[in-house]
Amino acid sequence: MLILLALVAGCTPNPLNPLTTAPRTIEPARAADSPPASQSPAGRVRPLAGHPLAAVFDAGTRQLAVLCPPDNPADPAAPASLAVFADAAVPPRAIALPGPATALTSDDHGTAYLAAHGGYFAVDLSAGRVARVTVADAAHADFTAIARRADGKLVLGSADGAVYTLASDASSGTAGVGNRNKIFARVDALVTQGNTTVVLDRGQTSVTTIGADGRVEQALRAGEGATTLAADPAGRVLVADTRGGQLLVYGCCSERTPLILRQAYPVRQAPYGLAGSRELAWVSQTAANVVIGYDLSTGIPVEKVRYPTVQQPNTLAFDEASDTLYVVSGSGAGVQVIDHAAGRP
């Protein structure tokens, strides 16, 4: 009888058992509060007020889309907006969204996708049309991250630590869910390489891959306080370890190339903003208002260029066709445009 009771007790969920409780976390790292810019920013600066949250360059329409928070951020239902830069001589167009949004990606063919409560918004960047799409059985989910796979499927991450790989199209206004994995403390960022999704969890300072079939694959620690994530055309995944002062470069994402840390290189002054390109990896130093381009081809990052930036260079985007780097200020100092950033002839 005593043995039976012991077995029953051992099978009873224990709130102190780490296997049945939420993941253990640390205080998430964040960008430094940048000082006022001490040098004139390189290139030219386009005005944009407020505190932008994200940006993406859509190669198909050659437009930069910037996610701007609501005018009244204290109101949880206040709608966000997109500022779309299409011409250097014309002020950006503002596209009003039906509600708040938290993250941004695009298909490089003129459609931007934004994570929202219970689903996402699909925005035609040229026409300015916005469609709201709900995710099946996710009405109460606060989506915090979004990415698009090579096969066109969207992947969403939530504040409560779940990753949803969507299965069906959204022509009916509702998207089905192919797979759902809830193993994270919070999903802070998503990128894709091919049909593999890479998940960043700041609280666990970890990166995790989810395969094309929606199953979790590898998971690795990411420095002392990872904050941002980017993918580059060479198949690498870049991570800014802001607390640890490093650029982390991971190889992935296939059966022959599992997630593995290839390079860890010191970058001082609170690295945060990231962008990948064919030639250079771009990293901003938020404590110094500087952006640096590193060549990763030799096996160790080699600094090739550096530029003074606008204050609070939190967000980077890159246009491969024109070799243009965009630096979006998180403090309302505008959008910096650096032409021929990598120094192509």
CSV table of C-alpha atoms in Angstrom, one decimal:
chain,number,residue,atom,x,y,z
A,1,MET,CA,0.0,0.0,0.0
A,2,LEU,CA,2.8,2.4,0.9
A,3,ILE,CA,4.5,1.7,-2.5
A,4,LEU,CA,1.2,2.3,-4.3
A,5,LEU,CA,0.7,5.6,-2.5
A,6,ALA,CA,4.2,6.7,-3.4
A,7,LEU,CA,3.7,5.9,-7.1
A,8,VAL,CA,0.4,7.8,-7.1
A,9,ALA,CA,2.0,10.8,-5.4
A,10,GLY,CA,4.8,10.7,-7.9
A,11,CYS,CA,2.4,10.9,-10.8
A,12,THR,CA,0.4,13.8,-9.3
A,13,PRO,CA,1.3,17.2,-10.9
A,14,ASN,CA,3.6,19.1,-8.5
A,15,PRO,CA,3.5,22.9,-8.8
A,16,LEU,CA,7.1,23.0,-7.7
A,17,ASN,CA,8.3,20.6,-10.4
A,18,PRO,CA,10.1,22.6,-13.1
A,19,LEU,CA,8.7,20.2,-15.7
A,20,THR,CA,5.2,21.3,-15.0
A,21,THR,CA,5.7,25.0,-14.4
A,22,ALA,CA,6.5,27.9,-16.7
A,23,PRO,CA,10.1,28.2,-18.1
A,24,ARG,CA,12.6,29.8,-15.8
A,25,THR,CA,13.5,33.2,-17.0
A,26,ILE,CA,15.8,36.2,-16.4
A,27,GLU,CA,15.0,39.9,-16.7
A,28,PRO,CA,15.0,40.5,-20.5
A,29,ALA,CA,17.7,42.8,-21.8
A,30,ARG,CA,16.8,45.9,-23.8
A,31,ALA,CA,18.4,48.6,-25.9
A,32,ALA,CA,20.4,51.3,-24.2
A,33,ASP,CA,18.8,54.7,-23.7
A,34,SER,CA,20.8,56.5,-26.4
A,35,PRO,CA,22.5,59.8,-25.7
A,36,PRO,CA,21.8,62.8,-27.9
A,37,ALA,CA,23.6,62.3,-31.3
A,38,SER,CA,27.1,63.9,-31.1
A,39,GLN,CA,27.7,63.7,-34.8
A,40,SER,CA,25.6,64.4,-37.9
A,41,PRO,CA,24.0,61.2,-39.1
A,42,ALA,CA,25.5,59.8,-42.3
A,43,GLY,CA,23.3,60.0,-45.4
A,44,ARG,CA,20.0,61.9,-45.1
A,45,VAL,CA,17.2,61.8,-42.5
A,46,ARG,CA,13.5,61.6,-43.3
A,47,PRO,CA,11.3,63.0,-40.5
A,48,LEU,CA,9.2,60.5,-38.6
A,49,ALA,CA,7.9,61.3,-35.1
A,50,GLY,CA,6.9,58.9,-32.3
A,51,HIS,CA,8.5,55.7,-31.3
A,52,PRO,CA,8.5,53.2,-34.2
A,53,LEU,CA,8.3,49.5,-33.3
A,54,ALA,CA,9.5,47.7,-36.4
A,55,ALA,CA,10.4,48.2,-40.1
A,56,VAL,CA,10.7,46.1,-43.2
A,57,PHE,CA,11.9,46.8,-46.7
A,58,ASP,CA,9.6,45.3,-49.4
A,59,ALA,CA,11.8,44.4,-52.3
A,60,GLY,CA,8.9,43.9,-54.7
A,61,THR,CA,7.6,47.5,-54.4
A,62,ARG,CA,10.8,49.0,-53.2
A,63,GLN,CA,9.1,50.6,-50.2
A,64,LEU,CA,10.1,50.8,-46.6
A,65,ALA,CA,7.2,50.1,-44.2
A,66,VAL,CA,7.6,51.3,-40.6
A,67,LEU,CA,5.2,50.2,-37.8
A,68,CYS,CA,4.2,53.2,-35.7
A,69,PRO,CA,2.5,52.8,-32.3
A,70,PRO,CA,-0.8,54.5,-31.4
A,71,ASP,CA,-0.9,58.2,-30.6
A,72,ASN,CA,-2.3,57.1,-27.2
A,73,PRO,CA,-0.2,54.1,-26.2
A,74,ALA,CA,-2.0,54.0,-22.8
A,75,ASP,CA,-5.2,52.8,-24.6
A,76,PRO,CA,-4.8,49.1,-25.3
A,77,ALA,CA,-7.3,49.3,-28.1
A,78,ALA,CA,-5.8,52.3,-29.9
A,79,PRO,CA,-5.0,51.6,-33.5
A,80,ALA,CA,-1.4,51.6,-34.8
A,81,SER,CA,-0.4,52.7,-38.3
A,82,LEU,CA,2.1,52.1,-41.0
A,83,ALA,CA,4.3,54.8,-42.5
A,84,VAL,CA,5.3,53.8,-46.0
A,85,PHE,CA,8.3,55.5,-47.6
A,86,ALA,CA,8.3,55.1,-51.4
A,87,ASP,CA,10.1,58.2,-52.7
A,88,ALA,CA,12.9,60.2,-51.1
A,89,ALA,CA,11.3,63.5,-52.1
A,90,VAL,CA,7.8,62.7,-50.8
A,91,PRO,CA,6.6,62.4,-47.2
A,92,PRO,CA,5.6,58.9,-46.2
A,93,ARG,CA,2.0,57.7,-46.6
A,94,ALA,CA,0.2,56.8,-43.4
A,95,ILE,CA,-1.9,53.6,-43.5
A,96,ALA,CA,-4.3,53.4,-40.6
A,97,LEU,CA,-4.7,49.9,-39.1
A,98,PRO,CA,-7.9,48.6,-37.5
A,99,GLY,CA,-6.2,48.1,-34.1
A,100,PRO,CA,-2.9,47.8,-32.3
A,101,ALA,CA,-0.1,45.8,-33.9
A,102,THR,CA,3.2,44.6,-32.5
A,103,ALA,CA,5.4,43.1,-35.2
A,104,LEU,CA,5.9,43.3,-39.0
A,105,THR,CA,7.1,41.2,-42.0
A,106,SER,CA,6.4,41.2,-45.7
A,107,ASP,CA,6.3,38.8,-48.7
A,108,ASP,CA,8.6,41.0,-50.8
A,109,HIS,CA,5.7,41.3,-53.3
A,110,GLY,CA,3.8,44.2,-51.9
A,111,THR,CA,2.0,42.8,-48.9
A,112,ALA,CA,3.0,43.5,-45.3
A,113,TYR,CA,1.8,41.3,-42.4
A,114,LEU,CA,1.4,42.6,-38.9
A,115,ALA,CA,0.9,40.6,-35.7
A,116,ALA,CA,-2.2,41.7,-33.8
A,117,HIS,CA,-4.6,40.5,-31.0
A,118,GLY,CA,-6.2,37.2,-32.1
A,119,GLY,CA,-4.7,37.3,-35.6
A,120,TYR,CA,-2.9,39.5,-38.0
A,121,PHE,CA,-3.4,42.3,-40.5
A,122,ALA,CA,-2.5,41.9,-44.2
A,123,VAL,CA,-1.7,45.3,-45.9
A,124,ASP,CA,-1.5,46.0,-49.6
A,125,LEU,CA,1.4,48.5,-49.4
A,126,SER,CA,0.6,50.1,-52.8
A,127,ALA,CA,-3.2,50.4,-52.5
A,128,GLY,CA,-3.3,50.9,-48.8
A,129,ARG,CA,-6.0,48.3,-48.3
A,130,VAL,CA,-6.0,46.4,-44.9
A,131,ALA,CA,-7.6,43.1,-44.2
A,132,ARG,CA,-8.0,41.6,-40.7
A,133,VAL,CA,-7.4,37.9,-40.4
A,134,THR,CA,-8.3,35.9,-37.3
A,135,VAL,CA,-6.5,32.8,-36.3
A,136,ALA,CA,-8.7,29.8,-35.5
A,137,ASP,CA,-9.0,29.1,-31.8
A,138,ALA,CA,-6.7,32.0,-30.9
A,139,ALA,CA,-9.2,34.7,-30.1
A,140,HIS,CA,-7.5,35.6,-26.8
A,141,ALA,CA,-3.9,35.3,-28.0
A,142,ASP,CA,-1.7,38.5,-27.9
A,143,PHE,CA,0.5,37.9,-30.9
A,144,THR,CA,4.0,39.5,-30.5
A,145,ALA,CA,5.9,38.2,-33.5
A,146,ILE,CA,5.4,37.2,-37.1
A,147,ALA,CA,7.4,35.7,-40.0
A,148,ARG,CA,6.7,34.2,-43.4
A,149,ARG,CA,8.2,31.0,-44.6
A,150,ALA,CA,9.4,30.3,-48.1
A,151,ASP,CA,6.3,28.3,-48.8
A,152,GLY,CA,4.2,31.3,-48.0
A,153,LYS,CA,2.9,30.0,-44.6
A,154,LEU,CA,2.8,32.6,-41.8
A,155,VAL,CA,4.2,31.8,-38.4
A,156,LEU,CA,3.0,33.8,-35.3
A,157,GLY,CA,4.3,34.0,-31.8
A,158,SER,CA,2.4,35.0,-28.7
A,159,ALA,CA,3.0,36.7,-25.4
A,160,ASP,CA,2.2,33.5,-23.5
A,161,GLY,CA,5.0,31.6,-25.3
A,162,ALA,CA,3.2,29.8,-28.1
A,163,VAL,CA,4.3,29.5,-31.8
A,164,TYR,CA,1.5,29.0,-34.3
A,165,THR,CA,2.3,27.7,-37.8
A,166,LEU,CA,-0.7,28.5,-40.0
A,167,ALA,CA,-2.0,25.9,-42.3
A,168,SER,CA,-4.6,27.4,-44.6
A,169,ASP,CA,-5.1,30.5,-46.6
A,170,ALA,CA,-7.2,33.3,-45.2
A,171,SER,CA,-9.6,34.0,-48.0
A,172,SER,CA,-12.5,33.5,-45.6
A,173,GLY,CA,-11.0,35.9,-43.1
A,174,THR,CA,-9.9,33.0,-40.8
A,175,ALA,CA,-6.6,31.2,-40.9
A,176,GLY,CA,-6.3,27.6,-39.7
A,177,VAL,CA,-3.5,26.3,-37.5
A,178,GLY,CA,-1.3,23.5,-38.7
A,179,ASN,CA,0.9,23.3,-35.5
A,180,ARG,CA,1.0,25.0,-32.1
A,181,ASN,CA,4.0,24.7,-29.8
A,182,LYS,CA,3.8,26.3,-26.4
A,183,ILE,CA,7.2,25.8,-24.8
A,184,PHE,CA,8.5,29.4,-24.4
A,185,ALA,CA,8.2,32.0,-21.8
A,186,ARG,CA,7.3,34.5,-24.5
A,187,VAL,CA,7.9,34.7,-28.2
A,188,ASP,CA,9.8,38.0,-28.8
A,189,ALA,CA,10.9,37.6,-32.4
A,190,LEU,CA,10.7,35.2,-35.3
A,191,VAL,CA,12.6,34.8,-38.5
A,192,THR,CA,12.7,32.1,-41.2
A,193,GLN,CA,15.3,30.4,-43.3
A,194,GLY,CA,13.5,28.5,-46.0
A,195,ASN,CA,10.7,26.7,-44.2
A,196,THR,CA,12.5,26.6,-40.9
A,197,THR,CA,11.4,29.1,-38.2
A,198,VAL,CA,13.8,30.5,-35.6
A,199,VAL,CA,12.3,31.7,-32.3
A,200,LEU,CA,13.9,34.2,-29.9
A,201,ASP,CA,12.8,34.1,-26.3
A,202,ARG,CA,14.4,37.1,-24.4
A,203,GLY,CA,13.4,35.8,-21.0
A,204,GLN,CA,15.2,32.5,-21.6
A,205,THR,CA,17.8,34.2,-23.8
A,206,SER,CA,17.5,31.3,-26.2
A,207,VAL,CA,17.0,30.6,-29.9
A,208,THR,CA,15.0,27.5,-31.0
A,209,THR,CA,14.3,26.1,-34.5
A,210,ILE,CA,10.9,24.7,-35.6
A,211,GLY,CA,11.0,22.6,-38.7
A,212,ALA,CA,8.9,22.6,-41.8
A,213,ASP,CA,6.6,20.0,-40.2
A,214,GLY,CA,6.0,22.3,-37.2
A,215,ARG,CA,8.0,20.3,-34.8
A,216,VAL,CA,10.5,21.8,-32.4
A,217,GLU,CA,14.1,20.9,-33.4
A,218,GLN,CA,17.2,22.4,-31.7
A,219,ALA,CA,17.4,25.0,-28.9
A,220,LEU,CA,20.5,26.9,-27.8
A,221,ARG,CA,21.3,29.5,-25.2
A,222,ALA,CA,21.9,32.9,-26.8
A,223,GLY,CA,24.5,34.8,-24.8
A,224,GLU,CA,23.7,36.7,-21.6
A,225,GLY,CA,20.7,38.7,-22.8
A,226,ALA,CA,19.6,38.3,-26.4
A,227,THR,CA,17.2,40.9,-27.7
A,228,THR,CA,16.9,40.9,-31.5
A,229,LEU,CA,17.0,38.5,-34.4
A,230,ALA,CA,17.7,38.7,-38.2
A,231,ALA,CA,18.2,36.3,-41.1
A,232,ASP,CA,20.6,36.8,-43.9
A,233,PRO,CA,20.7,35.6,-47.6
A,234,ALA,CA,23.6,33.2,-46.8
A,235,GLY,CA,21.4,31.1,-44.5
A,236,ARG,CA,22.7,32.5,-41.3
A,237,VAL,CA,20.8,33.8,-38.3
A,238,LEU,CA,22.1,36.9,-36.5
A,239,VAL,CA,21.4,37.6,-32.8
A,240,ALA,CA,22.2,40.7,-30.8
A,241,ASP,CA,23.4,39.7,-27.3
A,242,THR,CA,22.8,43.2,-25.9
A,243,ARG,CA,23.6,42.4,-22.3
A,244,GLY,CA,26.7,40.3,-23.2
A,245,GLY,CA,27.9,42.8,-25.8
A,246,GLN,CA,28.1,40.3,-28.7
A,247,LEU,CA,27.1,39.6,-32.2
A,248,LEU,CA,26.1,35.9,-32.3
A,249,VAL,CA,26.0,34.2,-35.7
A,250,TYR,CA,24.2,30.9,-36.0
A,251,GLY,CA,24.3,28.4,-38.9
A,252,CYS,CA,21.0,26.7,-39.9
A,253,CYS,CA,18.6,25.3,-41.1
A,254,SER,CA,18.4,21.9,-42.7
A,255,GLU,CA,19.1,18.3,-41.8
A,256,ARG,CA,22.7,18.7,-42.8
A,257,THR,CA,23.0,22.1,-41.1
A,258,PRO,CA,21.4,22.1,-37.7
A,259,LEU,CA,21.2,25.2,-35.5
A,260,ILE,CA,24.8,25.8,-34.3
A,261,LEU,CA,26.7,28.8,-33.0
A,262,ARG,CA,29.3,29.6,-35.6
A,263,GLN,CA,30.6,33.0,-34.4
A,264,ALA,CA,30.5,35.1,-31.3
A,265,TYR,CA,32.1,38.5,-31.7
A,266,PRO,CA,32.3,41.3,-29.2
A,267,VAL,CA,30.3,44.4,-30.1
A,268,ARG,CA,30.3,47.0,-27.4
A,269,GLN,CA,27.9,49.8,-26.5
A,270,ALA,CA,24.7,47.8,-26.3
A,271,PRO,CA,24.2,46.2,-29.7
A,272,TYR,CA,20.6,46.0,-30.7
A,273,GLY,CA,19.4,46.8,-34.2
A,274,LEU,CA,20.2,44.0,-36.8
A,275,ALA,CA,19.9,43.5,-40.5
A,276,GLY,CA,21.4,40.8,-42.7
A,277,SER,CA,22.6,41.3,-46.3
A,278,ARG,CA,24.5,39.4,-49.0
A,279,GLU,CA,27.8,41.3,-48.2
A,280,LEU,CA,27.6,42.5,-44.6
A,281,ALA,CA,25.9,42.0,-41.3
A,282,TRP,CA,24.6,45.3,-39.8
A,283,VAL,CA,24.6,45.9,-36.1
A,284,SER,CA,23.7,49.2,-34.3
A,285,GLN,CA,25.2,50.3,-31.0
A,286,THR,CA,22.4,52.0,-29.1
A,287,ALA,CA,24.7,53.4,-26.4
A,288,ALA,CA,26.8,55.2,-29.1
A,289,ASN,CA,24.5,56.0,-32.0
A,290,VAL,CA,26.6,54.0,-34.4
A,291,VAL,CA,25.9,51.3,-37.0
A,292,ILE,CA,28.6,48.9,-38.1
A,293,GLY,CA,28.8,46.6,-41.1
A,294,TYR,CA,30.7,43.3,-40.6
A,295,ASP,CA,32.0,40.9,-43.2
A,296,LEU,CA,31.2,37.4,-42.0
A,297,SER,CA,32.8,35.5,-44.9
A,298,THR,CA,36.2,34.8,-43.3
A,299,GLY,CA,34.9,32.9,-40.2
A,300,ILE,CA,35.2,35.9,-37.9
A,301,PRO,CA,33.4,39.2,-38.2
A,302,VAL,CA,35.6,41.9,-39.8
A,303,GLU,CA,34.4,45.5,-39.5
A,304,LYS,CA,34.2,47.0,-43.0
A,305,VAL,CA,32.2,50.3,-42.4
A,306,ARG,CA,30.7,52.3,-39.6
A,307,TYR,CA,28.4,55.3,-39.6
A,308,PRO,CA,27.1,57.8,-37.1
A,309,THR,CA,23.3,57.4,-36.8
A,310,VAL,CA,20.2,59.2,-35.6
A,311,GLN,CA,19.6,58.9,-31.9
A,312,GLN,CA,18.3,55.5,-30.6
A,313,PRO,CA,19.1,53.4,-33.7
A,314,ASN,CA,16.8,50.5,-32.6
A,315,THR,CA,15.7,49.2,-36.0
A,316,LEU,CA,17.5,48.5,-39.3
A,317,ALA,CA,16.4,47.5,-42.7
A,318,PHE,CA,18.3,46.9,-45.9
A,319,ASP,CA,17.6,47.2,-49.6
A,320,GLU,CA,19.9,44.8,-51.5
A,321,ALA,CA,19.2,46.1,-55.0
A,322,SER,CA,20.4,49.7,-54.2
A,323,ASP,CA,22.8,48.9,-51.3
A,324,THR,CA,20.8,51.2,-49.1
A,325,LEU,CA,20.7,50.9,-45.3
A,326,TYR,CA,17.7,52.3,-43.3
A,327,VAL,CA,18.2,53.2,-39.7
A,328,VAL,CA,14.9,53.9,-37.8
A,329,SER,CA,15.1,55.9,-34.6
A,330,GLY,CA,13.2,54.6,-31.6
A,331,SER,CA,13.0,58.1,-30.1
A,332,GLY,CA,11.4,60.1,-32.9
A,333,ALA,CA,14.6,61.3,-34.6
A,334,GLY,CA,13.5,60.0,-38.0
A,335,VAL,CA,14.5,57.5,-40.6
A,336,GLN,CA,18.1,57.7,-41.7
A,337,VAL,CA,18.8,56.6,-45.3
A,338,ILE,CA,22.4,55.6,-46.1
A,339,ASP,CA,23.0,55.1,-49.8
A,340,HIS,CA,25.8,52.7,-51.0
A,341,ALA,CA,26.2,51.7,-47.4
A,342,ALA,CA,28.4,48.6,-48.1
A,343,GLY,CA,30.5,50.7,-50.5
A,344,ARG,CA,29.6,49.0,-53.7
A,345,PRO,CA,31.0,50.8,-56.7
